[in-house]
GROMACS .gro file of C-alpha atoms in nm:
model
  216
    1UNK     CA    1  -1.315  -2.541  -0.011
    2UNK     CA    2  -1.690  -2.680   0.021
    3UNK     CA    3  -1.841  -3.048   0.023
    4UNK     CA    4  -2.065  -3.179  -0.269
    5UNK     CA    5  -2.373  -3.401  -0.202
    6UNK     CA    6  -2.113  -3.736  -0.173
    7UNK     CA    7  -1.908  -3.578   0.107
    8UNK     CA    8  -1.643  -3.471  -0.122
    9UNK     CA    9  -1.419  -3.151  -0.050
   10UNK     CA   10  -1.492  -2.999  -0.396
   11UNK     CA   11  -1.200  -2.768  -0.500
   12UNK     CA   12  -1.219  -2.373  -0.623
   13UNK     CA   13  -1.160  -2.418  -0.984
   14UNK     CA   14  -0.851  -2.249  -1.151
   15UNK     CA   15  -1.099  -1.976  -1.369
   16UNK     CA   16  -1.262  -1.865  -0.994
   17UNK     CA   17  -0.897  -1.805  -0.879
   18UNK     CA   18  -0.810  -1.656  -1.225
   19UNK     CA   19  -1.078  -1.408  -1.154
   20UNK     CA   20  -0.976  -1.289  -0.843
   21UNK     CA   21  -0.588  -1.236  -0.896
   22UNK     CA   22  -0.692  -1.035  -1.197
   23UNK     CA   23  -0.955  -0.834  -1.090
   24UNK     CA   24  -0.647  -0.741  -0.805
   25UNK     CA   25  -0.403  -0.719  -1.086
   26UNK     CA   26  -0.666  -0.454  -1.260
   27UNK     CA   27  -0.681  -0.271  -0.967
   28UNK     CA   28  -0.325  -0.238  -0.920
   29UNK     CA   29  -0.277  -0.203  -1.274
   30UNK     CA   30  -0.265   0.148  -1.485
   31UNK     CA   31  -0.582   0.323  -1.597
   32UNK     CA   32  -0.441   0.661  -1.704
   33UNK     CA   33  -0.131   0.773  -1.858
   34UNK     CA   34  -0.051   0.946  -1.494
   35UNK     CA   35  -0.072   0.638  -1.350
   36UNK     CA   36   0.155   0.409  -1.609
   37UNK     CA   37   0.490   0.563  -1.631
   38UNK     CA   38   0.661   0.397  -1.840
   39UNK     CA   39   0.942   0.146  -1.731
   40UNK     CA   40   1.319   0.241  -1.785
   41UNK     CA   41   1.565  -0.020  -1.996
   42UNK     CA   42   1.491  -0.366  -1.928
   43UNK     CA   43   1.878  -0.396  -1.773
   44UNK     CA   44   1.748  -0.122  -1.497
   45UNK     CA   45   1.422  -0.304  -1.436
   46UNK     CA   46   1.649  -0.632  -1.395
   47UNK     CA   47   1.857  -0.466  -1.141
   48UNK     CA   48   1.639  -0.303  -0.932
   49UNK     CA   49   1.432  -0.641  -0.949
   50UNK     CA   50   1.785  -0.794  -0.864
   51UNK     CA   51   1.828  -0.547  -0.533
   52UNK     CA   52   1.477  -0.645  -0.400
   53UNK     CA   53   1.545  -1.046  -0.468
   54UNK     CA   54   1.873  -1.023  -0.244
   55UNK     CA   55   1.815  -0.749   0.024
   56UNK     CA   56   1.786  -0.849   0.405
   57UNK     CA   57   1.792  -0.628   0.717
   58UNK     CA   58   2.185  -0.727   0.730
   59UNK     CA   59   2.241  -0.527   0.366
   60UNK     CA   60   1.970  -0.289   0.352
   61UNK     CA   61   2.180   0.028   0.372
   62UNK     CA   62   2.436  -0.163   0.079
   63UNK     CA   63   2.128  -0.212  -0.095
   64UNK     CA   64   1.978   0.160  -0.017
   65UNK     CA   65   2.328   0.242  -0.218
   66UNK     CA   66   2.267   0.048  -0.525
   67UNK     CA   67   1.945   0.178  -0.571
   68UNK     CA   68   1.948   0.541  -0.510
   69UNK     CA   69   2.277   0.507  -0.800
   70UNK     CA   70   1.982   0.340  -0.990
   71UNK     CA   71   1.711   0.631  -0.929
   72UNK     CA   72   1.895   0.898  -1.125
   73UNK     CA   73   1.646   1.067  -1.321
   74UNK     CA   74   1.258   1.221  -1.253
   75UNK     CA   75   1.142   0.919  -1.481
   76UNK     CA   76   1.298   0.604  -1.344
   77UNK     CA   77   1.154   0.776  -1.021
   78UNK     CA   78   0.797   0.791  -1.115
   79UNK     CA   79   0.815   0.440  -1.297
   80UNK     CA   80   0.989   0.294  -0.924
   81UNK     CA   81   0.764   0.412  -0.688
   82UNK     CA   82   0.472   0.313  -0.878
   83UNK     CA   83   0.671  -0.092  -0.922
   84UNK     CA   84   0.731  -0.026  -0.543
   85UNK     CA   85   0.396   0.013  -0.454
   86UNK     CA   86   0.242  -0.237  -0.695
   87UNK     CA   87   0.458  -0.510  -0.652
   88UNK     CA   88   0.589  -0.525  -0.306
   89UNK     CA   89   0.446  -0.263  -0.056
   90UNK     CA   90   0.092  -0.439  -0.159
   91UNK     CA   91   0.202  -0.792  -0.117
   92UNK     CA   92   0.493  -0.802   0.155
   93UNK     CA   93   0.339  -0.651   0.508
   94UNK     CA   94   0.584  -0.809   0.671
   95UNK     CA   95   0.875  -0.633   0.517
   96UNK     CA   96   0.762  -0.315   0.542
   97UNK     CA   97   0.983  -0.221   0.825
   98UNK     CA   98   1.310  -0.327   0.596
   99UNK     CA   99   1.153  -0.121   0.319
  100UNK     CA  100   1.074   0.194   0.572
  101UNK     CA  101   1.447   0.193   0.634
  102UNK     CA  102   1.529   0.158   0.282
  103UNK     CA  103   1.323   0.452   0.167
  104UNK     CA  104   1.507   0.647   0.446
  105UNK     CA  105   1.847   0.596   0.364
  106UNK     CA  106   1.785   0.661  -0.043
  107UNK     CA  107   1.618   0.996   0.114
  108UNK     CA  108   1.494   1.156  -0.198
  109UNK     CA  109   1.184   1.403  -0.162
  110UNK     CA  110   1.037   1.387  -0.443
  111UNK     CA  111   1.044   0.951  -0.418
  112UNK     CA  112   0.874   0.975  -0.145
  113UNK     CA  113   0.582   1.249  -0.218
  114UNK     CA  114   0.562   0.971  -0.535
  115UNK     CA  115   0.529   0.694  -0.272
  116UNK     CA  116   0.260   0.879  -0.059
  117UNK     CA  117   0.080   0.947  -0.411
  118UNK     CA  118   0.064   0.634  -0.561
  119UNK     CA  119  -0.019   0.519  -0.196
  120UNK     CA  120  -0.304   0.743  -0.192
  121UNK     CA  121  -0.427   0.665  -0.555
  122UNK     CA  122  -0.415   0.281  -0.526
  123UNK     CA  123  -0.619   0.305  -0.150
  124UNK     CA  124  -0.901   0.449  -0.342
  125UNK     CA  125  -0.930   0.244  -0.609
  126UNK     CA  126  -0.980  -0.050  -0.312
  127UNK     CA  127  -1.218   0.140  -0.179
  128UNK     CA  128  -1.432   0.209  -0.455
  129UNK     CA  129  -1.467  -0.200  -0.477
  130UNK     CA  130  -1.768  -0.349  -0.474
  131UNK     CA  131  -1.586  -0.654  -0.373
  132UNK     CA  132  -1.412  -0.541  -0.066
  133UNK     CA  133  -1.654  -0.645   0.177
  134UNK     CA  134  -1.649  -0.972   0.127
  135UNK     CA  135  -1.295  -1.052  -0.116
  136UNK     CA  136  -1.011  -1.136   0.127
  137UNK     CA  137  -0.736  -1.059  -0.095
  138UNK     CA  138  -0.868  -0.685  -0.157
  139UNK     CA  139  -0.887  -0.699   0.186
  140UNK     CA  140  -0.534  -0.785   0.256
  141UNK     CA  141  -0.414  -0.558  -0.017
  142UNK     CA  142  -0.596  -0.294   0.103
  143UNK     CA  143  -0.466  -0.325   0.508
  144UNK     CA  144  -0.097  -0.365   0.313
  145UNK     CA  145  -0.177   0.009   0.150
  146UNK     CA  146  -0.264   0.152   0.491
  147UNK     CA  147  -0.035   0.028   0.686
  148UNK     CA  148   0.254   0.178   0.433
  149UNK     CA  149   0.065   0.513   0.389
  150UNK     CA  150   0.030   0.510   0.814
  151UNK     CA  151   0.445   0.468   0.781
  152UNK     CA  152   0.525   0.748   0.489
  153UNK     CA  153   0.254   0.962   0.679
  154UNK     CA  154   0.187   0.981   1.069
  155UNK     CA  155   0.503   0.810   1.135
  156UNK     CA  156   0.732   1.059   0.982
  157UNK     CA  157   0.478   1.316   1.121
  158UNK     CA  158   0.300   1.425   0.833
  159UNK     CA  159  -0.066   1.451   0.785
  160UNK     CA  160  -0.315   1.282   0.602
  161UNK     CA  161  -0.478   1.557   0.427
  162UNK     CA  162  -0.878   1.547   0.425
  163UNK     CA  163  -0.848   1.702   0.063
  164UNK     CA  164  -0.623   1.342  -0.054
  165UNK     CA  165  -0.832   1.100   0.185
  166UNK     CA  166  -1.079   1.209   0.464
  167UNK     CA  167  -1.054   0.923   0.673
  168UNK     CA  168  -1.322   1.023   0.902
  169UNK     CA  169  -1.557   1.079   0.578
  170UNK     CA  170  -1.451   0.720   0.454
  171UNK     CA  171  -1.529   0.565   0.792
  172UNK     CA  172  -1.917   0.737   0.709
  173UNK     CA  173  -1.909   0.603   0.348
  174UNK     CA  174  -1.844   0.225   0.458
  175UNK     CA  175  -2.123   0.257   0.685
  176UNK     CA  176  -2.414   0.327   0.465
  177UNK     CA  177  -2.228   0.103   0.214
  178UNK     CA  178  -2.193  -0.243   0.402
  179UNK     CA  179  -1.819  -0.209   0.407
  180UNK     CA  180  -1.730  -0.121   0.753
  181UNK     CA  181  -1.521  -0.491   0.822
  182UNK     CA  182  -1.272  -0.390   0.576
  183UNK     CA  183  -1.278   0.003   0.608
  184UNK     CA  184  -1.197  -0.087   1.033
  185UNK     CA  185  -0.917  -0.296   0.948
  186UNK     CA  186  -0.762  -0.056   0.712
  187UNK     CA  187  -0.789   0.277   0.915
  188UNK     CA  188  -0.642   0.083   1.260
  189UNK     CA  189  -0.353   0.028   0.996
  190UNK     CA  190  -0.318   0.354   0.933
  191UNK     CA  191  -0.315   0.498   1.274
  192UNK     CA  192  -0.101   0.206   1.432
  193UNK     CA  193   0.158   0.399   1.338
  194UNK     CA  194   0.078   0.703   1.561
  195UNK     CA  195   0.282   0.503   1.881
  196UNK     CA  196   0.610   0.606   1.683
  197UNK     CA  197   0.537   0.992   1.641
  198UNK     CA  198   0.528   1.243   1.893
  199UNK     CA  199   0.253   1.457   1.668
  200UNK     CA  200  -0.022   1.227   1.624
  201UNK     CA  201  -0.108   1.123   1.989
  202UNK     CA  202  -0.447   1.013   2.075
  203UNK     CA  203  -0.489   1.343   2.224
  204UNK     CA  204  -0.437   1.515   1.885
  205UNK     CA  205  -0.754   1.674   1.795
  206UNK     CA  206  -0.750   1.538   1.449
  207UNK     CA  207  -0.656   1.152   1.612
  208UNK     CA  208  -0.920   1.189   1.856
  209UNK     CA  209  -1.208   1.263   1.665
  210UNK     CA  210  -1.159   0.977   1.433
  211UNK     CA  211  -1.124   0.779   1.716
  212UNK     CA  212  -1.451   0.849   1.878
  213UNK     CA  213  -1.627   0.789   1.514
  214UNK     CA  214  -1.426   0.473   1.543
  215UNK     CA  215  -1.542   0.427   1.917
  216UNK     CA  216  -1.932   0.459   1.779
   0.00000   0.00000   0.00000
């Protein structure tokens, strides 16, 4: 909100907030065939929507069942994890934990390469923003992203390859670009999850010298 000359709070009008829930939704939208699978029956979509609308941490693993009787071929794969990722990894921080669990207990490999993928794909599209610096939402999305990629990574001790995202490279980039607010948040996201792994210590050589960039 701002004030006008009387003194007025003068509201964001609905076309400014248009614009910035669809330049999110563009960015979180398809751009390639790769990226757009396309979605199974609309009686699968409505049940798998259906699973996410009623889970809780009380029927998580009944719910883990439902869906991994869903997830029964290579295409309603590729088409969930890119929903997952799109419509509630990016929005729902908070229930990451329930949704950590959930992947776990479906424990399909090639779900969650798909997840660390479309993880990876959708954090550099963010990044590439010229928006970031200074759009909260992007922001928020973009913190959501790491935070989930720090879980389906470092957590389950596997690396972040420099050949999918150099974070050390990226910390560089924001730098000379103006973006470092944002690019801060979302690598601490990331690397919060090291205090659950027994790999990725602070005295891990590959931890520790993005934390001394980090440090400067």
């Amino acid at each position: 909100d701002s004030k006008n000359e009387k003194g007025k709070t003068k509201l964001v009008r609905p076309t400014q907030m248009n614009n910035v829930t669809n330049n999110i939704s563009i960015m979180l939208g398809c751009d390639n065939p790769e990226s757009c699978p396309n979605p199974p029956s609309q009686d699968i979509v409505n049940q798998i929507k259906f699973i996410f609308n009623s889970m809780s941490k009380n029927n998580v693993i009944d719910k883990s069942k439902e869906l991994k009787n869903v997830l029964k071929s290579e295409d309603i794969i590729k088409w969930f994890s890119n929903f997952f990722i799109v419509n509630r990894i990016s929005a729902e921080n908070n229930n990451h934990a329930i949704y950590n669990e959930l992947i776990s207990l479906i424990d399909n490999k090639e779900l969650n390469k798909l997840l660390i993928k479309d993880s990876i794909y959708f954090i550099k599209r963010f990044l590439a923003s010229e928006n970031l610096e200074k759009d909260m939402k992007e922001k928020n999305v973009l913190k959501n992203l790491g935070s989930w990629l720090g879980i389906m990574t470092l957590q389950k001790n596997k690396p972040i390859l420099a050949k999918d995202l150099d974070l050390k490279e990226i910390i560089f980039d924001a730098y000379e670009k103006g973006k470092l607010s944002a690019i801060i948040n979302f690598i601490v996201r990331i690397l919060e999850k090291i205090t659950k792994t027994k790999v990725f210590h602070p005295k891990n050589p590959w931890i520790h010298a993005i934390l001394s960039v980090l440090a400067e």
